[in-house]
Short mmCIF file of C-alpha atoms in Angstrom, two decimals:
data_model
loop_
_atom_site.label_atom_id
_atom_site.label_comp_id
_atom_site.label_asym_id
_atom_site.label_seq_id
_atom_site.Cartn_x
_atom_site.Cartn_y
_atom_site.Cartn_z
CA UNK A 922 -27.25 2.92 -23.95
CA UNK A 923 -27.51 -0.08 -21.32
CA UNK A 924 -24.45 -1.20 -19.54
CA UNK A 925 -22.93 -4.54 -21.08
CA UNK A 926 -21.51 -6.89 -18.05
CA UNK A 927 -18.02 -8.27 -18.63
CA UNK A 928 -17.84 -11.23 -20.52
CA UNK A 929 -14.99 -14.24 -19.62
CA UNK A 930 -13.50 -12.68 -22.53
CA UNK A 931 -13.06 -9.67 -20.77
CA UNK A 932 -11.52 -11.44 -18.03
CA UNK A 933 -8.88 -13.22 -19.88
CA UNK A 934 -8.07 -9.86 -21.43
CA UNK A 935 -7.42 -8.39 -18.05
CA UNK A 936 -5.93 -11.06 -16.84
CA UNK A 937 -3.26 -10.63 -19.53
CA UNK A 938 -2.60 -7.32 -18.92
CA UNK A 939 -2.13 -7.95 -15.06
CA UNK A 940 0.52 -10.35 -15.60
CA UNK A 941 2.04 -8.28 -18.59
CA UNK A 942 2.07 -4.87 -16.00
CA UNK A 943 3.30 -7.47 -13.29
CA UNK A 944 5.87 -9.51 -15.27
CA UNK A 945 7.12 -8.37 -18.02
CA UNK A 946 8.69 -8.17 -20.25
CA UNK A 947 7.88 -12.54 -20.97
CA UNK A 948 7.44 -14.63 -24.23
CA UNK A 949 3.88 -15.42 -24.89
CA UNK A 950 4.78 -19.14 -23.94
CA UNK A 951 5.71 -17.70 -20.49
CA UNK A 952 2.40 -16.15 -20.44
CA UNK A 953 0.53 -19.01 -20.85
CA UNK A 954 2.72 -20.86 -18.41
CA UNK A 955 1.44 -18.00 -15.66
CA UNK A 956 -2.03 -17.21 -16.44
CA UNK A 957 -3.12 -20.86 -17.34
CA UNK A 958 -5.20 -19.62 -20.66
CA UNK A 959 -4.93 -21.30 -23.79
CA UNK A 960 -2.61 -20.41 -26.61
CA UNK A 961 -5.66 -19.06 -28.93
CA UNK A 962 -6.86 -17.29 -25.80
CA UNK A 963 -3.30 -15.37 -24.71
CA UNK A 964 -2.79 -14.31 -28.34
CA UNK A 965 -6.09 -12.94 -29.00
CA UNK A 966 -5.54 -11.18 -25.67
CA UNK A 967 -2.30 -9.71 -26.30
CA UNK A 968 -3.59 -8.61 -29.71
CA UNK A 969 -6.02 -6.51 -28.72
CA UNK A 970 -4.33 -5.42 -25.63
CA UNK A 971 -1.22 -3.92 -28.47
CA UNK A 972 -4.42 -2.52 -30.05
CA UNK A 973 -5.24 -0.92 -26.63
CA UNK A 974 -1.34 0.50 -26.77
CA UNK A 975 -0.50 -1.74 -23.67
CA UNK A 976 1.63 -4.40 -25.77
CA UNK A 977 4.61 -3.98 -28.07
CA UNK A 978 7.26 -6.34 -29.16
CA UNK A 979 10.44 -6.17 -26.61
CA UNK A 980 13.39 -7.95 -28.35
CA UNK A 981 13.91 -11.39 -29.36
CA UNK A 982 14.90 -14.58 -27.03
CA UNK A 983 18.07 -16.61 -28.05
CA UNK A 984 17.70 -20.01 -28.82
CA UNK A 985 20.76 -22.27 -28.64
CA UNK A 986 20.38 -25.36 -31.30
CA UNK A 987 17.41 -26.25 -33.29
CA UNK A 988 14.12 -23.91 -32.87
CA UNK A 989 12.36 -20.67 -33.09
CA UNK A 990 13.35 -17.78 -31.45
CA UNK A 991 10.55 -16.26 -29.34
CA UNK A 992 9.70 -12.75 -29.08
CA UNK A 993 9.25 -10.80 -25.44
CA UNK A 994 5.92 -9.08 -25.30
CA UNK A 995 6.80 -5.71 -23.19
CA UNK A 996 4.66 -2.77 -22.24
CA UNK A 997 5.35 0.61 -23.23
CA UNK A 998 6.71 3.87 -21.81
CA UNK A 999 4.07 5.41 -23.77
CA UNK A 1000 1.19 3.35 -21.93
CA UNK A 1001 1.83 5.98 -18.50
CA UNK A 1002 3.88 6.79 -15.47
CA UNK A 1003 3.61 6.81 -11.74
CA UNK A 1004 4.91 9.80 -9.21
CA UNK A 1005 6.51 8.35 -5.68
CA UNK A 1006 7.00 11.22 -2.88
CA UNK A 1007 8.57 11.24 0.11
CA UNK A 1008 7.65 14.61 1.89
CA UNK A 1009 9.62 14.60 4.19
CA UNK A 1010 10.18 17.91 7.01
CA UNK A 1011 13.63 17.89 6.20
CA UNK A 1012 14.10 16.35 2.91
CA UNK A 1013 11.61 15.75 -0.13
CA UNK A 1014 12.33 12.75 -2.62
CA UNK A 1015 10.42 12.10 -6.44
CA UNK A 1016 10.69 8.77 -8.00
CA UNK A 1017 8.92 8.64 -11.29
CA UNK A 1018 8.23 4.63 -13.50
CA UNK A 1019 6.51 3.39 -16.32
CA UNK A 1020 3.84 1.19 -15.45
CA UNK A 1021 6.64 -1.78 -15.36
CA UNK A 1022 8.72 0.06 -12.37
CA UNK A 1023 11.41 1.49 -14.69
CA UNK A 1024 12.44 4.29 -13.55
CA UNK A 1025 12.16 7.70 -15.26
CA UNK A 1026 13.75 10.23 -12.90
CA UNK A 1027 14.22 10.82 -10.07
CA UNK A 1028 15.16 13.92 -7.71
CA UNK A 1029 15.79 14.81 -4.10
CA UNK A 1030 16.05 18.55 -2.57
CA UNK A 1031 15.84 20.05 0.81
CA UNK A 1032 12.04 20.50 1.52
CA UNK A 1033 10.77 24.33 1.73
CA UNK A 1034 9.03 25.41 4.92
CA UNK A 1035 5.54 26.95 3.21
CA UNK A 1036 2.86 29.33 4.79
CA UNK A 1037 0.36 28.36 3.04
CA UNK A 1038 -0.72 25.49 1.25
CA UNK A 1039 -1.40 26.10 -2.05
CA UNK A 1040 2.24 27.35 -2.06
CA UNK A 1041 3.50 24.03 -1.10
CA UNK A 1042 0.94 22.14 -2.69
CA UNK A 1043 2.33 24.44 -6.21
CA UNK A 1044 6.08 23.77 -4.97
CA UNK A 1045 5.42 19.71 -4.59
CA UNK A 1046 3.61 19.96 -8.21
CA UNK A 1047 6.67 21.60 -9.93
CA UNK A 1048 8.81 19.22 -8.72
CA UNK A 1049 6.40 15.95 -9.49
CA UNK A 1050 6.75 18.45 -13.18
CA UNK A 1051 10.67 18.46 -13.02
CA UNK A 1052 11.23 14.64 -12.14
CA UNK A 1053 8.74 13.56 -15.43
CA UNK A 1054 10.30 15.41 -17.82
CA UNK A 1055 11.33 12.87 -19.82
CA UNK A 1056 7.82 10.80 -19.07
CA UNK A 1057 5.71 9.43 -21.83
CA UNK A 1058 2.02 8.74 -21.64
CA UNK A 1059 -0.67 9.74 -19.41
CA UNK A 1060 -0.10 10.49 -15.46
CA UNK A 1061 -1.74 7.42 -13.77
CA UNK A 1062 -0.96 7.92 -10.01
CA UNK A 1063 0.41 9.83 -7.53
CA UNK A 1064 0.82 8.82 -3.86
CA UNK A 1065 3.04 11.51 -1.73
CA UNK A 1066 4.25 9.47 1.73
CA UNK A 1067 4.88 12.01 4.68
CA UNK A 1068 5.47 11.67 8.48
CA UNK A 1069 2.44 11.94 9.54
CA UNK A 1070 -0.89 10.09 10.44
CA UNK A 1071 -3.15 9.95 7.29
CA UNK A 1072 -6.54 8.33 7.17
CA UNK A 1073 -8.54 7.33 3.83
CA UNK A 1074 -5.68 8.35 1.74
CA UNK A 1075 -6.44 12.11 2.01
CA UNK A 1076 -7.08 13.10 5.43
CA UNK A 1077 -3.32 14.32 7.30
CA UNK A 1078 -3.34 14.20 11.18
CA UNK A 1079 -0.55 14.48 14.28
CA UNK A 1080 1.84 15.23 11.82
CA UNK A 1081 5.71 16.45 12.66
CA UNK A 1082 6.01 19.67 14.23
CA UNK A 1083 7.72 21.80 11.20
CA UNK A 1084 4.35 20.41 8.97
CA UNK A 1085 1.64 21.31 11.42
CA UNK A 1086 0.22 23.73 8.46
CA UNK A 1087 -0.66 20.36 6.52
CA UNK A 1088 -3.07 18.90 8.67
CA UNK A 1089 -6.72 18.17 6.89
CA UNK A 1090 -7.32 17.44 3.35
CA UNK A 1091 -6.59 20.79 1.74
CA UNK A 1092 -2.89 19.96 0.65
CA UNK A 1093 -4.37 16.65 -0.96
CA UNK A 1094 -6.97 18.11 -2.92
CA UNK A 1095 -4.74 21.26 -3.66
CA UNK A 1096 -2.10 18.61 -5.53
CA UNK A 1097 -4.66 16.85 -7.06
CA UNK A 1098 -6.61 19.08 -8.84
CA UNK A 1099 -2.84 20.88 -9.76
CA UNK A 1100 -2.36 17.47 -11.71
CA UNK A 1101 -5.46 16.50 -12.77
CA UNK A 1102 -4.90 12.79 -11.36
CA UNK A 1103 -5.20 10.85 -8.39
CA UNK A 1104 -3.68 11.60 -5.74
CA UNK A 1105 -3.13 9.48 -2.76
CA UNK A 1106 -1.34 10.61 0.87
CA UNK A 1107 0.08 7.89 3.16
CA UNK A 1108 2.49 7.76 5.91
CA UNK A 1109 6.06 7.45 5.68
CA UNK A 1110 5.99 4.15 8.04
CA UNK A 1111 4.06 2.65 5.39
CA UNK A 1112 6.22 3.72 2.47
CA UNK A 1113 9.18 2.45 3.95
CA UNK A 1114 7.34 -0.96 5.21
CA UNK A 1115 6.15 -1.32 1.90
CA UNK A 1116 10.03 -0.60 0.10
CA UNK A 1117 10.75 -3.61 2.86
CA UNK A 1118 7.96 -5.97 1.85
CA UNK A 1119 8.57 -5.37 -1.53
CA UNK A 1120 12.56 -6.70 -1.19
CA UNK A 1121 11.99 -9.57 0.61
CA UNK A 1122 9.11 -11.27 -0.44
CA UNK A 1123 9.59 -14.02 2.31
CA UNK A 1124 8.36 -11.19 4.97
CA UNK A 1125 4.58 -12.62 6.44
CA UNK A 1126 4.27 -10.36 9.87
CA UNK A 1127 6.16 -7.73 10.86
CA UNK A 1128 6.27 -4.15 12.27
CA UNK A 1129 8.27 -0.92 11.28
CA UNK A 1130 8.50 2.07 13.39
CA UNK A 1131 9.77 5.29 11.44
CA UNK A 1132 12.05 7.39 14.26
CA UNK A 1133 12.34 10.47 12.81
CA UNK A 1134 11.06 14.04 12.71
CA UNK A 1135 7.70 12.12 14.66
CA UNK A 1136 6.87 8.83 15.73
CA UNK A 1137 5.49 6.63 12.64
CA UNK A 1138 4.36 2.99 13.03
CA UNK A 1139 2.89 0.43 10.22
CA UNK A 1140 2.49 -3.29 10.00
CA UNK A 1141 1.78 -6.47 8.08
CA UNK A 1142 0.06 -9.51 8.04
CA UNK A 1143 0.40 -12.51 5.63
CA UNK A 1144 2.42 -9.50 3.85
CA UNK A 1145 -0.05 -7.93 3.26
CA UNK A 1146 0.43 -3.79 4.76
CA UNK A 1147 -2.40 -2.90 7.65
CA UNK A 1148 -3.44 0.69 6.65
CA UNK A 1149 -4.85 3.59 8.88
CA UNK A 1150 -4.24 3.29 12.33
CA UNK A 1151 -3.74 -0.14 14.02
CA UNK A 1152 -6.87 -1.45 15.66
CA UNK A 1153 -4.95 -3.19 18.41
CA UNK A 1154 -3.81 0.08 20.36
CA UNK A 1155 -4.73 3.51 18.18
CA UNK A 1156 -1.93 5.74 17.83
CA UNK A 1157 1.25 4.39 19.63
CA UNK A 1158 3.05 7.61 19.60
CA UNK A 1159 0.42 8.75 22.47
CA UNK A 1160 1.45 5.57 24.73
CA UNK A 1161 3.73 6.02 28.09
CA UNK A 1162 7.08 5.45 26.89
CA UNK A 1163 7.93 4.12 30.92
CA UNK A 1164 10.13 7.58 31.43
CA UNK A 1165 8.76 9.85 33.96
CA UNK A 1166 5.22 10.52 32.01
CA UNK A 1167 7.00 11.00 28.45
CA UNK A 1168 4.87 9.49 25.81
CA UNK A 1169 7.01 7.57 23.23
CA UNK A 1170 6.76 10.18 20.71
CA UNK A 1171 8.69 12.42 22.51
CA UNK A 1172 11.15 9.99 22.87
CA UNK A 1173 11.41 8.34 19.52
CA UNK A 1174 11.70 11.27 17.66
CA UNK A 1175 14.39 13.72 16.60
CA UNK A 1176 12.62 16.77 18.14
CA UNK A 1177 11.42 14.77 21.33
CA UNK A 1178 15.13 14.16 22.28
CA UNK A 1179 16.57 16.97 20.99
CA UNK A 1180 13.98 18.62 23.64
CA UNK A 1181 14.80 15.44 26.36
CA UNK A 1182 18.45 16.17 26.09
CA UNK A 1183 18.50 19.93 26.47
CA UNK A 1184 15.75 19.32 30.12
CA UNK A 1185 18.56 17.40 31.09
CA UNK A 1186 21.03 19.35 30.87
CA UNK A 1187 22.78 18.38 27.11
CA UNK A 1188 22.92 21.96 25.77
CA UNK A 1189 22.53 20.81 21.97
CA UNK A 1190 20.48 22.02 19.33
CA UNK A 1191 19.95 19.08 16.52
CA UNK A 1192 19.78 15.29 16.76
CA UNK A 1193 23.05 15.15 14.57
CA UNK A 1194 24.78 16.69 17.92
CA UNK A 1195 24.11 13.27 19.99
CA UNK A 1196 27.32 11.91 19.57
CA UNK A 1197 29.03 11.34 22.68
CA UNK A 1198 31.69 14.37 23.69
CA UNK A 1199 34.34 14.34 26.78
CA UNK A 1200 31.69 17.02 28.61
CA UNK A 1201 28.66 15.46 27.73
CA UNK A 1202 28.69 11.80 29.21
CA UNK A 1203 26.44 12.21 32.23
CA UNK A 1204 23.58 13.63 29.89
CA UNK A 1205 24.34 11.64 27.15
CA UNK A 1206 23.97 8.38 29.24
CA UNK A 1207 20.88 9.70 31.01
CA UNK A 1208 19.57 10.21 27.43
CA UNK A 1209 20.15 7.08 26.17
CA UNK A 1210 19.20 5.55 29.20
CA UNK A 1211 15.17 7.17 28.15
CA UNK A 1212 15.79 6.24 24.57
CA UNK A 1213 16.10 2.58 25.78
CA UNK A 1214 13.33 2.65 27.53
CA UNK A 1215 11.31 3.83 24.96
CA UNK A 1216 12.75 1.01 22.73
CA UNK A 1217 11.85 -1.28 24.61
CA UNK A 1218 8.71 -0.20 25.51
CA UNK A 1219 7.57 -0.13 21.85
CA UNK A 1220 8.89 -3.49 20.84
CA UNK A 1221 7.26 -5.23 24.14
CA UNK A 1222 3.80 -3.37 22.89
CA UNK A 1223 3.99 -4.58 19.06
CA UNK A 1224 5.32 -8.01 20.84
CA UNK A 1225 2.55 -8.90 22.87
CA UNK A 1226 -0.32 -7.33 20.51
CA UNK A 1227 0.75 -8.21 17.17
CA UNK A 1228 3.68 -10.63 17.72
CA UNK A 1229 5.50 -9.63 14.82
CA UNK A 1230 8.20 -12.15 13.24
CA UNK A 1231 10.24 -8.77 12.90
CA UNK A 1232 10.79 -5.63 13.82
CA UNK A 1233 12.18 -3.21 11.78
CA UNK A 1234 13.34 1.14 12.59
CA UNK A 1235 13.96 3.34 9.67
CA UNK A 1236 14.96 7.19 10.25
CA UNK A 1237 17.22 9.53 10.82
CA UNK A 1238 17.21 8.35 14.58
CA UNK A 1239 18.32 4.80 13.44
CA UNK A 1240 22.08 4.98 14.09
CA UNK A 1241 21.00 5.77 17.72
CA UNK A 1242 19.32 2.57 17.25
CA UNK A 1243 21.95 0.43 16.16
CA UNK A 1244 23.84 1.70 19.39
CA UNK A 1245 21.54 0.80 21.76
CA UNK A 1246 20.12 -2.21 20.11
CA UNK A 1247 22.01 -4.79 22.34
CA UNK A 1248 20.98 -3.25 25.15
CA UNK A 1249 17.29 -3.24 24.13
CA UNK A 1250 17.51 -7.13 23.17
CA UNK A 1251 18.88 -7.93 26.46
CA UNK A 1252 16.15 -6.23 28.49
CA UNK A 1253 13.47 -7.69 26.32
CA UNK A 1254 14.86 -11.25 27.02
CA UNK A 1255 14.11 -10.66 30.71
CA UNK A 1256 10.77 -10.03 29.88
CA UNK A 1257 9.05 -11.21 27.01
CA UNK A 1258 8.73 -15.16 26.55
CA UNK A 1259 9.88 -14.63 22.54
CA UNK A 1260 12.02 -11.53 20.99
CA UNK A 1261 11.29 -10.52 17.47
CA UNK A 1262 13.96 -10.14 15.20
CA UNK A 1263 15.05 -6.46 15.45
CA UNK A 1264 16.71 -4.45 13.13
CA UNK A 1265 17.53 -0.98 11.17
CA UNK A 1266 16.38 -0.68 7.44
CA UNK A 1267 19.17 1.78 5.68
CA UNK A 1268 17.77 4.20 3.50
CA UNK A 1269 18.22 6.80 1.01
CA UNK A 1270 17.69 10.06 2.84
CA UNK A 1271 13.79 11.16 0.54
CA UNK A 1272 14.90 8.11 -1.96
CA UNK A 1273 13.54 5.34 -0.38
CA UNK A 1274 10.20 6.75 1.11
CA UNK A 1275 9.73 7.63 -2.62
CA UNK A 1276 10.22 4.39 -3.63
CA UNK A 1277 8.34 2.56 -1.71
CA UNK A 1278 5.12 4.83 -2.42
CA UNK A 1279 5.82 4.23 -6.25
CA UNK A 1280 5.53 0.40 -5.36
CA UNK A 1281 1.83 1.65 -3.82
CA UNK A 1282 1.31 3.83 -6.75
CA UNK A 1283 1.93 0.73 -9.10
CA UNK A 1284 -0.74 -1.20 -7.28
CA UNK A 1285 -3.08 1.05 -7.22
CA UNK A 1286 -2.48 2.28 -11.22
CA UNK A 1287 -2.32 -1.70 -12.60
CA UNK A 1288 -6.36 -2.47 -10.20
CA UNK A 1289 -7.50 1.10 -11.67
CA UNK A 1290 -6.31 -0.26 -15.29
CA UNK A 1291 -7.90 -3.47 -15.07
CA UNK A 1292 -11.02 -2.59 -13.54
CA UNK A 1293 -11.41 0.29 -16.07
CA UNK A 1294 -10.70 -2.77 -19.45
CA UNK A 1295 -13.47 -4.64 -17.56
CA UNK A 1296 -15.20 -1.65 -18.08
CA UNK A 1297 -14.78 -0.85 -21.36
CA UNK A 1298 -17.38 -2.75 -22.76
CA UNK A 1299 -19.97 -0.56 -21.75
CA UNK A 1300 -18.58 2.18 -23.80
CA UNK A 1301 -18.98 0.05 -27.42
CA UNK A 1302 -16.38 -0.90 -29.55
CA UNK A 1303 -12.84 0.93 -29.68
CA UNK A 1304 -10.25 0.85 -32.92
CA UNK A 1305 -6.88 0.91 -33.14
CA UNK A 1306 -4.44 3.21 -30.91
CA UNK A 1307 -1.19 4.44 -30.87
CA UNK A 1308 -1.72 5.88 -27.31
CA UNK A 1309 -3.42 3.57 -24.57
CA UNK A 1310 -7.15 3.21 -25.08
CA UNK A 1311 -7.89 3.61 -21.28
#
C-alpha cells in the first residue's frame, strides 16, 4: 500500500496533542486560546486523540455566578512513562513521569562498581524496573545522564576514573535492548543545565561546569542546550588550568585535588577531607590557591568565547566553590572587561541529574509521539482504544 502524506488535518491533530502533553491538564477553551484552531477543529481533535487513548476528562472547572462549568481535558497515566538517570560514580538516581512530568517514583542508591558491562547494564535495568513499579502504559524513553563525554547520544568517552569500563557504546546498546526502548546517554553537565533551564525560563546564554568525580561542561544559547562537545574550544577539561602544567580537569575535579593535595603535602584521602584543620593550613591554602586558578581560568575561557550571561557549578566540589567564589570574582574583575554572573546550583545528590534527563526524555518522547500521529495515516484507519494507539 502507498504512503498517504499528512493532511492539515493531521496537523491540527498533532498540534493538539503537543499542547495537551505540554500543558495540561486545560479546558478546551484554553486550548483554542493556545493553538489558535477553531472550536470545530480542537474538538474533533481532542476526540479522536481520547480515541487514540491520549485524552480523558480531568475534573471539572468552578464557575462563580451565572455559566457552564468547563471540563479539563488531561492525559493519562495509561498513555506511557519516561525513565531519568543520573549515573553517577558515586551515587545513581531514577526519576520516573507520565508523559505530563508527574512523577511516578523515584529512587536513589549508592552506585555498584561493575566488571563488566552487561552486569551493570542488568543492575541499571533492575533499578529503571524497581522505580516503575507502579507505571502504567508503554515505556517511551529512557535517557541515563553520566559524567562523562558522550557523543550522538550513545557513544561514552573521557569518562571519570571509577567508570573507565563504560567507555564506547556497549553499555548503551546493552540497556537498550534490556528494555526494549530507546535509550539515550548524555552528560551530567547537560542534565543539570537542562534541570536549570527548565526552572528559570528567563535563562537565554549561559554555561554550567559540573565539578565533580571529572570535569563536565555544557551550554546554551537563546535557551536552547548546545549538545556534544562545544565547537569553540573541544574538550575544556584538556585546557592548562594556569598551575604548573595541570590541565583543569585535574583541578576541577574531586580526584584531581584529592591527588593535588596529597603532591603537596595534605595527607588526605577523599574530597570530603578538605576542610581546613589546625595542621593543614599551609597545604590547604596552597590548594586552594590552584583551585582558584583553575576557576578562574575556566570562567575567563567560557567569558571571552561564549560570553555567557551566567555561569553556573554544580557538584560535589561546589561548596569549595562557594568558598572561593569572592576571590575568583575579584581576579576576574582585573581582567576581563565584563564578569558573568557566577554561581552554585544546589542539588539533590543522583536526584537532580535524574531530573533534568526526564525533562530531555519528555522532549524527546512528546517529537517521537507527534511525528509517529503524523504518521499514522499511512497505516489506514485505526478504531477505538483503551490503550494509546501509537
Amino acid at each position: 500500500m502507498s504512503s498517504i502524506n499528512p493532511t492539515p488535518r493531521d496537523h491540527n491533530k498533532a498540534r493538539v496533542l503537543d499542547v495537551l502533553l505540554s500543558r495540561a491538564p486545560l479546558t478546551r477553551n484554553k486550548l483554542i486560546d493556545v493553538t489558535g484552531l477553531s472550536k470545530a477543529t480542537v474538538s474533533r481533535a481532542v476526540e479522536e486523540l481520547r480515541a487514540d487513548g491520549f485524552v480523558v476528562d480531568g475534573g471539572v472547572d468552578a464557575v462563580v455566578g451565572r455559566g457552564r462549568p468547563s471540563t479539563y481535558l488531561d492525559v493519562p497515566e495509561t498513555a506511557g512513562h519516561v525513565v531519568g538517570v543520573g549515573f553517577g560514580a558515586v551515587t545513581t538516581g531514577v526519576l520516573v513521569t507520565d508523559l505530563r512530568g508527574r512523577e511516578i517514583g523515584q529512587m536513589i542508591v549508592p552506585t555498584v562498581e561493575h566488571d563488566d558491562i552487561p552486569a551493570a547494564g542488568r543492575w541499571l535495568v533492575d533499578l529503571i524496573a524497581q522505580t516503575a513499579a507502579s507505571a502504567r502504559g508503554p515505556l517511551r524513553q529512557v535517557v541515563a545522564a553520566l559524567p562523562a563525554h558522550v557523543r550522538d547520544g550513545a557513544e561514552v568517552f573521557r569518562p571519570a576514573d571509577r567508570m573507565r569500563i563504560f567507555s564506547g557504546r556497549d553499555l548503551q546498546r546493552t540497556v537498550e535492548e534490556l528494555l526494549d526502548a530507546p535509550v539515550t546517554f548524555d552528560s551530567d553537565a547537560n542534565a543539570s543545565l537542562l534541570q536549570v533551564l527548565t526552572d528559570d525560563t528567563s535563562i537565554r546564554n549561559a554555561a554550567l561546569f559540573s565539578v565533580s568525580s571529572t570535569l563536565n561542561f555544557a551550554t546554551c544559547t537563546d535557551h536552547e542546550l548546545a549538545r556534544g562537545r562545544t565547537p569553540a574550544f573541544g574538550d575544556i577539561g584538556a585546557l592548562s588550568s594556569g598551575i604548573d602544567g595541570h590541565t583543569l580537569n585535574e583541578l576541577l575535579s574531586t580526584a584531581g585535588l584529592v591527588r593535588f593535595a596529597r603532591d603537596h603535602g595534605w595527607d588526605i584521602e577523599h574530597v570530603e577531607d578538605l576542610s581546613p584543620t589546625p595542621h593543614n593550613q599551609a597545604a590547604r591554602a596552597e590548594t586552594l590557591n590552584a583551585f582558584t586558578t583553575a576557576l578562574t581560568t575556566a570562567v575567563s575561557i567560557v567569558a571571552v568565547t561564549l560570553d555567557p550571561e551566567s555561569v553556573y557549578f554544580v557538584g560535589r566540589l561546589s561548596p569549595l566553590v562557594d568558598e572561593v567564589l569572592p576571590e575568583v570574582r575579584e581576579r576576574l574583575e582585573r581582567t576581563l572587561p565584563a564578569v558573568p554572573r557566577i554561581t552554585t546550583v544546589s542539588q539533590v545528590l543522583g536526584l537532580s541529574v535524574a531530573s533534568g534527563a526526564v525533562h530531555a526524555c519528555l522532549a524527546m518522547a512528546h517529537e517521537r509521539l507527534r511525528d509517529t500521529l503524523l504518521k499514522a495515516r499511512s497505516q489506514g484507519p485505526h478504531q477505538g482504544h483503551t490503550e494509546p494507539a501509537f
